[in-house]
Amino acid sequence: MSEQSHDLSRRQVLMGGGAAVAAAFSGPMAAYAATVDQNYAERCSPADASALTESPYGPVAPVNDLTTGLPLVQLPAGFTYKSYGWAGDVMSDGLITPNAHDGMGVVVSRRVGRSQEIILVRNHERSTSSSAANILGAGNSNVAKYDTGTTGGSYQIGGNTNLVWRDGNWVASYASLGGIYRPCAGGASTWGSWMSNEEIGSNSISTDGNKKHGYVFEVPADTSLNAADPTPIIAMGRMAHEASAIDPQTGYWYLTEDAGNANTLYRFRPNNVNGGLGSLHAGGLLEGLAVRGVPGADLRFPTLCQEFQVEWVPIADPDADRASISTTVGTVTGSGPFRGAYANGGAIFGANEGCWVANGTVFFTDKATSSATSSLPARSGVVWALDLATMTLKAIFVGRDRVVGNSPDNICVSPRGGLLMNEDGGDGSPTSAPIPAQDLKVLTPEGGTYTFARHNFNFSTAQIQAVGKNSASGDRRNTEWAGSVFSPDGRVLFVNLYTPGITLAITGPWDKGHL
């Protein structure tokens, strides 16, 4: 089939076989902002660290996938799920689904004729290859690509795919952006697009027009209507990006960076706060978070419910190169944005990851883990809540034990106000018991956690091939969850198993617990 016929076929699927779109693209993020539970800051119960609590949903057990029949995950009684977009599956555009399913967001929820349709954009955190054929979207000129050259002899093969969920079923998927490096997380805009964020700290230059990496890119919901713009949004910084999240009330973005002991929380104030596809390319001001009166504050080891008064400091050059820098926690290699923030008093975190804004609060994670030393406590991750009205930063989850919370990465807030953490840790110290698998954990308003779901992928090649799949086999239970996001009505949780690369749509009795 030709590239053109692939594109026409995909567009017909997206438009419901020719049915008129009864409602324009809408920004699902606005639905979350109105309903988030503010109890996380108000009811946090001070202690040295968080504790594991009993789940109101009940214990988890293996549940068979409604698509393949395999028990891919463990869930509480009453919950079911449908898998889709396995690595190796043929997509609607004829291309093969890439692996490394990472950050993901709902970017559009709309009526299509009599149907309700949701479009998601999914990151594929792939890095490099010696073959140009492995660039995401290779073989289809309709897929926008940022860099088709080589850096250090290698091609950049990360990128994005878009998924369509309609009336309770998966109906389409297609490639949308390629030629970027390790898009780990990102964030949904309020105008129907996704920010795909490269996670790389490097000053290297590509042979394709002297391009660098470490930027944010915008991916629209439907690339048959608007192609992705492969131009980086330079003003949002060049660094090892993780998540980005917009505050619908102001149009400001909040960004995290995964650079060990050399990162802070960032705020981007666009020149065009009204938004719209391509609006962020108009530039803006990038700032870093600082603790008032404490330049270079070390925020890596808080206690549960510990608070700090914070402010924002300017970053002179968001596109500056990485370089060595001496800080209050030692000499580190810092990105241009971090060095700019630190020069003006910016605070220091361990390794920031997930970020979500809801109802005037920025939630973000520090996934750094370490064993206890004679002078420092153990840590298995932290979740922070920043009240934008008072500029009070509070540690609402503090892990000292992987059993309680194992390196929380992506996070999301449900329409009912519950906060869900995607674990991305290992099975080493600090832990009070063996870690058989990674979990989706729910954070309680008091600062405790409980398990909602558990990774259960442990299948042979024969078992996988028997259900028509070509993904990786073996025991993958101790690999990460990623990209969790709820449908705007709260009925469906979409989430990825990073390895072997599967997207799930989970439904069930959410009102039994915090989600």
Coordinates of C-alpha atoms in Angstrom, one line a residue, residues 27-501:
G27 CA -8.3 20.5 26.0
P28 CA -8.8 17.6 28.5
M29 CA -6.4 19.1 31.0
A30 CA -9.1 21.6 32.0
A31 CA -11.3 18.9 33.3
Y32 CA -8.6 17.8 35.8
A33 CA -8.0 21.2 37.2
A34 CA -11.5 21.7 38.5
T35 CA -11.7 18.5 40.6
V36 CA -8.3 17.7 42.1
D37 CA -8.3 16.9 45.8
Q38 CA -6.5 19.7 47.7
N39 CA -6.2 17.4 50.7
Y40 CA -2.7 16.3 49.8
A41 CA -1.3 19.5 51.2
E42 CA -3.9 20.1 53.9
R43 CA -4.0 16.5 55.4
C44 CA -0.4 15.5 55.1
S45 CA 0.6 13.8 58.4
P46 CA 4.1 14.9 59.4
A47 CA 6.6 12.0 59.9
D48 CA 10.1 11.1 58.9
A49 CA 8.8 9.1 56.0
S50 CA 5.7 7.6 54.3
A51 CA 4.2 4.2 55.2
L52 CA 2.4 1.5 53.3
T53 CA -1.4 1.4 54.0
E54 CA -4.2 -1.0 53.1
S55 CA -5.8 -0.5 49.7
P56 CA -9.5 0.3 49.7
Y57 CA -9.7 -1.5 46.3
G58 CA -8.5 -4.7 47.9
P59 CA -5.6 -7.0 47.1
V60 CA -4.3 -7.4 43.6
A61 CA -4.2 -10.7 41.6
P62 CA -3.5 -11.7 38.0
V63 CA -6.2 -10.6 35.6
N64 CA -6.5 -11.8 32.0
D65 CA -6.2 -9.2 29.2
L66 CA -9.5 -8.9 27.3
T67 CA -7.5 -8.6 24.1
T68 CA -5.0 -11.5 24.3
G69 CA -6.1 -13.6 27.2
L70 CA -2.7 -13.3 28.9
P71 CA -2.5 -12.1 32.6
L72 CA -0.3 -9.1 31.8
V73 CA -0.9 -7.3 35.1
Q74 CA -2.4 -7.8 38.6
L75 CA -5.4 -5.7 39.6
P76 CA -8.0 -5.6 42.3
A77 CA -11.3 -7.5 41.9
G78 CA -13.7 -5.9 39.5
F79 CA -11.1 -4.3 37.2
T80 CA -10.5 -5.3 33.6
Y81 CA -8.3 -4.0 30.8
K82 CA -7.7 -4.1 27.0
S83 CA -4.1 -4.1 25.6
Y84 CA -3.1 -2.4 22.4
G85 CA -0.2 -1.1 20.5
W86 CA 2.3 -3.9 21.4
A87 CA 5.8 -3.3 20.2
G88 CA 6.0 -5.1 16.8
D89 CA 2.3 -4.7 15.9
V90 CA 1.5 -3.2 12.5
M91 CA -0.1 0.3 12.9
S92 CA -2.8 1.9 10.9
D93 CA -0.3 3.6 8.7
G94 CA 1.5 0.3 7.9
L95 CA 4.5 1.0 10.0
I96 CA 5.6 -1.2 12.9
T97 CA 4.9 -0.1 16.5
P98 CA 8.1 1.0 18.1
N99 CA 9.2 -0.2 21.5
A100 CA 10.0 1.6 24.7
H101 CA 6.5 3.0 25.5
D102 CA 7.0 5.9 27.9
G103 CA 5.2 9.2 28.7
M104 CA 1.7 9.5 27.2
G105 CA -1.2 12.0 27.4
V106 CA -4.8 12.5 26.4
V107 CA -4.7 15.4 24.0
V108 CA -8.2 15.4 22.6
S109 CA -11.6 14.2 23.8
R110 CA -14.4 14.9 21.2
R111 CA -17.6 13.8 19.6
V112 CA -17.3 12.1 16.2
G113 CA -20.8 11.6 15.0
R114 CA -22.5 9.7 17.7
S115 CA -19.2 8.4 19.1
Q116 CA -17.0 9.6 21.8
E117 CA -13.4 9.6 20.8
I118 CA -10.1 10.1 22.7
I119 CA -6.7 10.7 21.0
L120 CA -3.5 10.0 23.0
V121 CA 0.1 10.8 22.1
R122 CA 2.7 8.2 23.3
N123 CA 6.4 8.7 23.6
H124 CA 8.9 6.0 22.5
E125 CA 12.1 6.5 24.6
R126 CA 14.4 5.1 22.0
S127 CA 17.9 6.5 21.7
T128 CA 20.3 5.7 18.7
S129 CA 21.0 3.2 15.9
S130 CA 23.6 2.7 13.3
S131 CA 20.8 2.3 10.7
A132 CA 18.7 5.2 9.3
A133 CA 16.0 2.6 8.7
N134 CA 15.3 2.6 12.5
I135 CA 14.4 6.3 12.6
L136 CA 10.8 6.4 13.9
G137 CA 8.7 6.9 10.8
A138 CA 11.3 5.9 8.3
G139 CA 9.6 4.8 5.1
N140 CA 6.8 7.3 5.4
S141 CA 7.5 10.9 4.3
N142 CA 4.3 12.1 5.9
V143 CA 5.9 11.5 9.4
A144 CA 7.7 14.7 10.5
K145 CA 11.3 14.2 11.5
Y146 CA 13.7 16.5 13.3
D147 CA 17.1 15.0 12.7
T148 CA 17.9 12.5 10.0
G149 CA 21.6 12.9 10.3
T150 CA 24.1 11.3 12.6
T151 CA 25.6 12.4 15.9
G152 CA 28.8 10.5 16.7
G153 CA 28.0 8.1 13.9
S154 CA 24.5 7.2 15.2
Y155 CA 21.0 8.2 14.1
Q156 CA 18.4 9.4 16.6
I157 CA 15.5 6.9 16.6
G158 CA 13.1 8.2 19.3
G159 CA 9.7 9.7 18.6
N160 CA 5.9 9.5 19.0
T161 CA 2.9 7.6 18.0
N162 CA -0.8 8.7 18.2
L163 CA -3.5 6.4 19.4
V164 CA -7.3 6.5 19.0
W165 CA -9.8 5.1 21.5
R166 CA -13.5 5.3 20.6
D167 CA -16.5 4.1 22.5
G168 CA -14.5 1.8 24.7
N169 CA -12.3 0.2 22.0
W170 CA -8.9 0.8 20.5
V171 CA -9.4 1.7 16.8
A172 CA -6.2 3.2 15.3
S173 CA -2.5 4.1 15.8
Y174 CA 0.1 5.9 13.6
A175 CA 3.5 7.5 13.8
S176 CA 3.6 11.2 14.3
L177 CA 7.2 12.4 14.9
G178 CA 10.6 10.9 14.5
G179 CA 14.3 11.8 14.6
I180 CA 14.5 12.8 18.2
Y181 CA 16.4 11.3 21.1
R182 CA 14.9 9.5 24.1
P183 CA 11.5 11.4 24.5
C184 CA 10.9 10.2 28.0
A185 CA 7.9 12.2 29.2
G186 CA 6.2 15.4 28.2
G187 CA 2.8 16.9 28.8
A188 CA -0.6 17.7 27.2
S189 CA -1.5 21.3 26.2
T190 CA -4.9 22.8 26.6
W191 CA -5.3 23.1 22.8
G192 CA -5.0 19.5 21.6
S193 CA -1.3 18.7 21.4
W194 CA 1.5 17.0 23.2
M195 CA 4.9 18.2 24.2
S196 CA 7.5 15.5 23.5
N197 CA 10.6 16.1 25.6
E198 CA 14.1 14.8 24.8
E199 CA 16.0 13.4 27.8
I200 CA 19.6 14.0 26.9
G201 CA 22.4 16.2 28.3
S202 CA 24.8 16.8 25.5
N203 CA 26.6 19.5 23.5
S204 CA 27.1 17.2 20.5
I205 CA 26.0 18.4 17.0
S206 CA 24.3 16.3 14.3
T207 CA 25.5 16.2 10.6
D208 CA 21.9 17.2 9.7
G209 CA 22.1 21.0 9.7
N210 CA 24.3 21.2 12.9
K211 CA 21.3 20.2 15.1
K212 CA 21.6 19.6 18.8
H213 CA 19.3 17.6 21.1
G214 CA 17.7 18.1 24.5
Y215 CA 14.6 20.0 23.4
V216 CA 10.8 20.1 23.5
F217 CA 8.7 19.4 20.4
E218 CA 5.0 19.8 19.8
V219 CA 2.9 16.9 18.4
P220 CA -0.7 17.6 17.3
A221 CA -3.6 15.2 17.9
D222 CA -4.3 14.5 14.2
T223 CA -1.3 14.8 11.9
S224 CA -3.5 14.3 8.8
L225 CA -4.9 17.8 9.6
N226 CA -1.8 19.4 11.1
A227 CA 1.6 17.8 10.6
A228 CA 3.9 17.8 13.6
D229 CA 6.4 20.7 13.6
P230 CA 9.9 19.3 13.8
T231 CA 11.3 22.6 15.0
P232 CA 12.4 22.5 18.6
I233 CA 10.9 25.0 21.2
I234 CA 14.3 26.3 22.2
A235 CA 13.0 28.8 24.8
M236 CA 11.8 25.8 26.9
G237 CA 15.5 24.9 27.4
R238 CA 18.0 22.4 26.2
M239 CA 18.5 19.8 28.9
A240 CA 17.7 16.2 30.0
H241 CA 13.9 16.9 29.9
E242 CA 11.4 14.8 31.7
A243 CA 7.8 16.0 32.1
S244 CA 6.1 19.3 31.3
A245 CA 2.7 20.4 32.6
I246 CA 0.6 23.5 31.9
D247 CA -1.3 25.5 34.4
P248 CA -4.6 26.2 32.6
Q249 CA -5.2 29.2 34.8
T250 CA -2.1 31.1 33.6
G251 CA -0.8 29.4 30.6
Y252 CA 2.5 28.8 32.3
W253 CA 4.4 25.5 32.0
Y254 CA 6.3 23.6 34.7
L255 CA 9.2 21.3 33.6
T256 CA 11.4 18.7 35.3
E257 CA 14.9 17.6 34.4
D258 CA 16.5 14.2 35.1
A259 CA 20.1 15.1 35.9
G260 CA 21.4 13.6 39.0
N261 CA 21.9 16.3 41.7
A262 CA 22.0 18.9 39.0
N263 CA 18.4 20.0 38.4
T264 CA 15.6 22.1 39.8
L265 CA 12.0 22.7 38.9
Y266 CA 11.5 25.0 36.0
R267 CA 8.8 27.4 35.0
F268 CA 8.3 28.6 31.4
R269 CA 6.2 31.8 30.9
P270 CA 5.3 31.9 27.2
N271 CA 5.2 35.2 25.4
N272 CA 1.8 34.0 24.1
V273 CA -0.1 32.7 27.1
N274 CA -3.3 32.3 25.1
G275 CA -1.8 29.1 23.6
G276 CA -2.7 27.4 20.3
L277 CA -0.8 25.1 18.0
G278 CA 2.7 26.5 17.4
S279 CA 2.2 29.3 20.0
L280 CA 5.2 28.2 22.1
H281 CA 7.6 28.9 19.3
A282 CA 7.0 32.6 20.0
G283 CA 9.4 32.2 22.9
G284 CA 9.1 33.1 26.6
L285 CA 11.0 33.3 29.9
L286 CA 12.5 30.2 31.5
E287 CA 12.9 30.3 35.3
G288 CA 14.2 28.1 38.0
L289 CA 12.8 27.4 41.5
A290 CA 14.8 28.7 44.5
V291 CA 14.2 28.6 48.3
R292 CA 13.7 32.1 49.7
G293 CA 16.8 33.2 51.6
V294 CA 18.7 29.9 50.9
P295 CA 20.7 30.1 47.7
G296 CA 21.5 26.6 46.3
A297 CA 19.2 24.9 48.8
D298 CA 19.6 21.1 49.0
L299 CA 16.1 19.6 48.7
R300 CA 17.2 16.0 48.2
F301 CA 16.3 14.6 51.6
P302 CA 13.1 16.1 53.1
T303 CA 11.0 14.6 55.7
L304 CA 7.3 14.0 55.2
C305 CA 5.2 17.2 55.1
Q306 CA 8.3 19.4 55.3
E307 CA 7.7 22.8 53.8
F308 CA 9.7 25.5 52.1
Q309 CA 8.8 29.0 50.9
V310 CA 10.0 29.3 47.3
E311 CA 10.3 31.8 44.5
W312 CA 11.4 31.9 40.8
V313 CA 14.8 33.1 39.5
P314 CA 15.6 34.0 35.9
I315 CA 17.7 31.8 33.5
A316 CA 19.7 33.9 31.1
D317 CA 20.3 31.4 28.3
P318 CA 18.0 28.4 28.0
D319 CA 20.1 27.1 25.2
A320 CA 23.5 27.3 26.9
D321 CA 25.8 24.3 26.8
R322 CA 26.4 21.8 29.6
A323 CA 29.4 22.4 31.8
S324 CA 31.0 21.5 35.1
I325 CA 29.7 23.5 38.1
S326 CA 30.6 23.6 41.8
T327 CA 27.5 23.5 44.0
T328 CA 26.5 23.1 47.6
V329 CA 26.2 19.3 47.0
G330 CA 29.5 19.0 45.1
T331 CA 30.9 19.4 41.6
V332 CA 28.4 18.3 39.0
T333 CA 27.9 18.6 35.2
G334 CA 24.9 20.9 34.8
S335 CA 22.8 21.8 31.8
G336 CA 22.7 25.4 30.6
P337 CA 19.3 25.9 32.3
F338 CA 20.4 24.5 35.6
R339 CA 23.6 26.5 35.6
G340 CA 21.6 29.6 34.9
A341 CA 19.2 28.9 37.7
Y342 CA 21.9 27.9 40.2
A343 CA 23.8 31.1 39.5
N344 CA 20.7 33.0 40.8
G345 CA 20.1 30.8 43.8
G346 CA 18.3 27.9 42.3
A347 CA 17.5 24.8 44.5
I348 CA 18.9 21.3 43.9
F349 CA 16.9 18.1 43.7
G350 CA 18.0 14.5 43.2
A351 CA 16.5 13.6 39.8
N352 CA 13.1 15.1 39.0
E353 CA 10.7 13.2 36.8
G354 CA 6.9 13.3 36.6
C355 CA 4.9 16.6 36.8
W356 CA 1.2 17.4 36.9
V357 CA -0.6 20.7 37.5
A358 CA -4.1 20.7 38.9
N359 CA -6.2 23.3 40.7
G360 CA -3.3 25.6 41.4
T361 CA -0.9 22.9 42.6
V362 CA 2.2 21.6 40.8
F363 CA 2.8 18.0 41.7
F364 CA 6.3 16.6 40.7
T365 CA 8.5 13.7 41.6
D366 CA 12.1 13.2 42.6
K367 CA 12.8 9.6 41.7
A368 CA 16.4 9.5 43.1
T369 CA 17.2 6.5 45.4
S370 CA 20.1 5.9 47.7
S371 CA 21.0 3.8 50.7
A372 CA 21.5 5.5 54.1
T373 CA 24.9 6.7 55.1
S374 CA 26.3 8.0 58.4
S375 CA 25.2 11.5 57.5
L376 CA 22.2 11.1 55.1
P377 CA 19.0 9.0 55.3
A378 CA 17.9 6.4 52.8
R379 CA 15.6 7.6 50.0
S380 CA 13.4 5.7 47.6
G381 CA 11.7 8.8 46.0
V382 CA 9.9 12.0 46.9
V383 CA 6.7 13.6 45.6
W384 CA 6.4 17.3 46.0
A385 CA 3.3 19.7 45.9
L386 CA 3.8 23.4 45.1
D387 CA 0.9 25.6 46.0
L388 CA 1.1 28.4 43.3
A389 CA -1.0 30.8 45.4
T390 CA 1.2 30.8 48.4
M391 CA 4.5 29.5 46.8
T392 CA 4.7 26.9 49.5
L393 CA 6.5 23.7 48.5
K394 CA 5.6 20.6 50.6
A395 CA 7.0 17.0 50.5
I396 CA 3.7 15.0 50.3
F397 CA 5.5 11.6 49.9
V398 CA 8.9 10.7 51.3
G399 CA 10.1 7.1 50.6
R400 CA 12.8 5.5 52.7
D401 CA 11.8 1.9 51.6
R402 CA 11.2 0.6 48.0
V403 CA 8.3 -1.4 49.4
V404 CA 6.4 1.8 50.2
G405 CA 7.3 3.6 47.0
N406 CA 9.9 2.6 44.4
S407 CA 11.4 5.5 42.6
P408 CA 8.2 7.2 41.4
D409 CA 8.5 8.4 37.8
N410 CA 5.5 9.5 35.8
I411 CA 2.5 10.7 37.9
C412 CA -1.1 11.7 37.1
V413 CA -4.1 13.1 39.0
S414 CA -7.5 11.5 38.3
P415 CA -10.6 13.5 37.8
R416 CA -11.7 12.4 41.2
G417 CA -8.5 13.9 42.7
G418 CA -6.4 10.9 43.4
L419 CA -2.6 10.9 42.7
L420 CA -1.2 7.8 41.0
M421 CA 2.6 7.0 40.9
N422 CA 4.3 4.9 38.2
E423 CA 7.2 3.0 39.8
D424 CA 10.5 2.8 38.0
G425 CA 12.9 1.4 40.5
G426 CA 15.0 -1.7 41.1
D427 CA 15.1 -4.4 43.7
G428 CA 18.2 -3.2 45.6
S429 CA 18.6 -1.1 48.8
P430 CA 16.8 0.5 50.5
T431 CA 14.1 -2.2 50.9
S432 CA 12.6 -4.1 53.8
A433 CA 11.5 -7.0 51.6
P434 CA 12.1 -8.5 48.1
I435 CA 10.8 -6.5 45.2
P436 CA 9.2 -9.0 42.8
A437 CA 7.7 -6.4 40.4
Q438 CA 7.0 -2.7 39.8
D439 CA 3.7 -1.3 40.9
L440 CA 1.3 1.5 40.2
K441 CA 0.9 3.1 43.7
V442 CA -1.8 5.5 45.0
L443 CA -0.8 8.3 47.3
T444 CA -3.2 8.9 50.1
P445 CA -3.9 12.5 51.3
E446 CA -2.0 11.7 54.6
G447 CA 1.1 10.7 52.7
G448 CA 0.8 6.9 52.7
T449 CA 0.7 4.6 49.7
Y450 CA -1.0 1.5 48.6
T451 CA -0.7 -0.8 45.5
F452 CA -3.3 -0.4 42.8
A453 CA -1.7 -2.6 40.1
R454 CA 1.4 -4.8 39.7
H455 CA 3.4 -5.7 36.6
N456 CA 2.9 -9.4 35.7
F457 CA 4.6 -9.9 32.3
N458 CA 6.5 -13.2 32.4
F459 CA 5.9 -15.2 29.3
S460 CA 7.8 -17.3 26.9
T461 CA 8.3 -16.6 23.2
A462 CA 5.8 -19.4 22.4
Q463 CA 3.1 -17.9 24.6
I464 CA 3.5 -14.5 23.0
Q465 CA 3.5 -15.8 19.5
A466 CA 0.4 -17.9 20.2
V467 CA -1.6 -14.7 20.7
G468 CA -0.2 -13.1 17.5
K469 CA 2.5 -10.9 19.1
N470 CA 6.2 -10.4 18.3
S471 CA 7.3 -8.5 21.4
A472 CA 10.1 -9.3 23.8
S473 CA 9.6 -12.3 26.0
G474 CA 10.8 -13.3 29.5
D475 CA 10.4 -12.0 33.0
R476 CA 9.7 -8.2 32.7
R477 CA 7.9 -7.7 35.9
N478 CA 10.6 -5.5 37.4
T479 CA 10.5 -3.0 34.6
E480 CA 8.7 0.4 34.8
W481 CA 5.2 1.6 34.4
A482 CA 4.9 4.8 32.4
G483 CA 2.5 7.3 30.8
S484 CA -0.5 6.9 33.2
V485 CA -3.4 9.2 32.3
F486 CA -7.2 9.1 32.9
S487 CA -9.9 9.8 30.4
P488 CA -11.5 13.2 31.2
D489 CA -14.6 11.4 32.5
G490 CA -12.5 9.3 34.8
R491 CA -13.7 6.0 33.5
V492 CA -10.6 4.7 31.8
L493 CA -6.9 4.7 33.0
F494 CA -4.5 4.5 30.1
V495 CA -1.0 3.4 31.0
N496 CA 2.1 1.8 29.4
L497 CA 4.2 -1.2 30.3
Y498 CA 7.5 0.2 29.1
T499 CA 8.9 -3.3 28.6
P500 CA 8.0 -5.1 26.4
G501 CA 6.0 -2.1 25.1

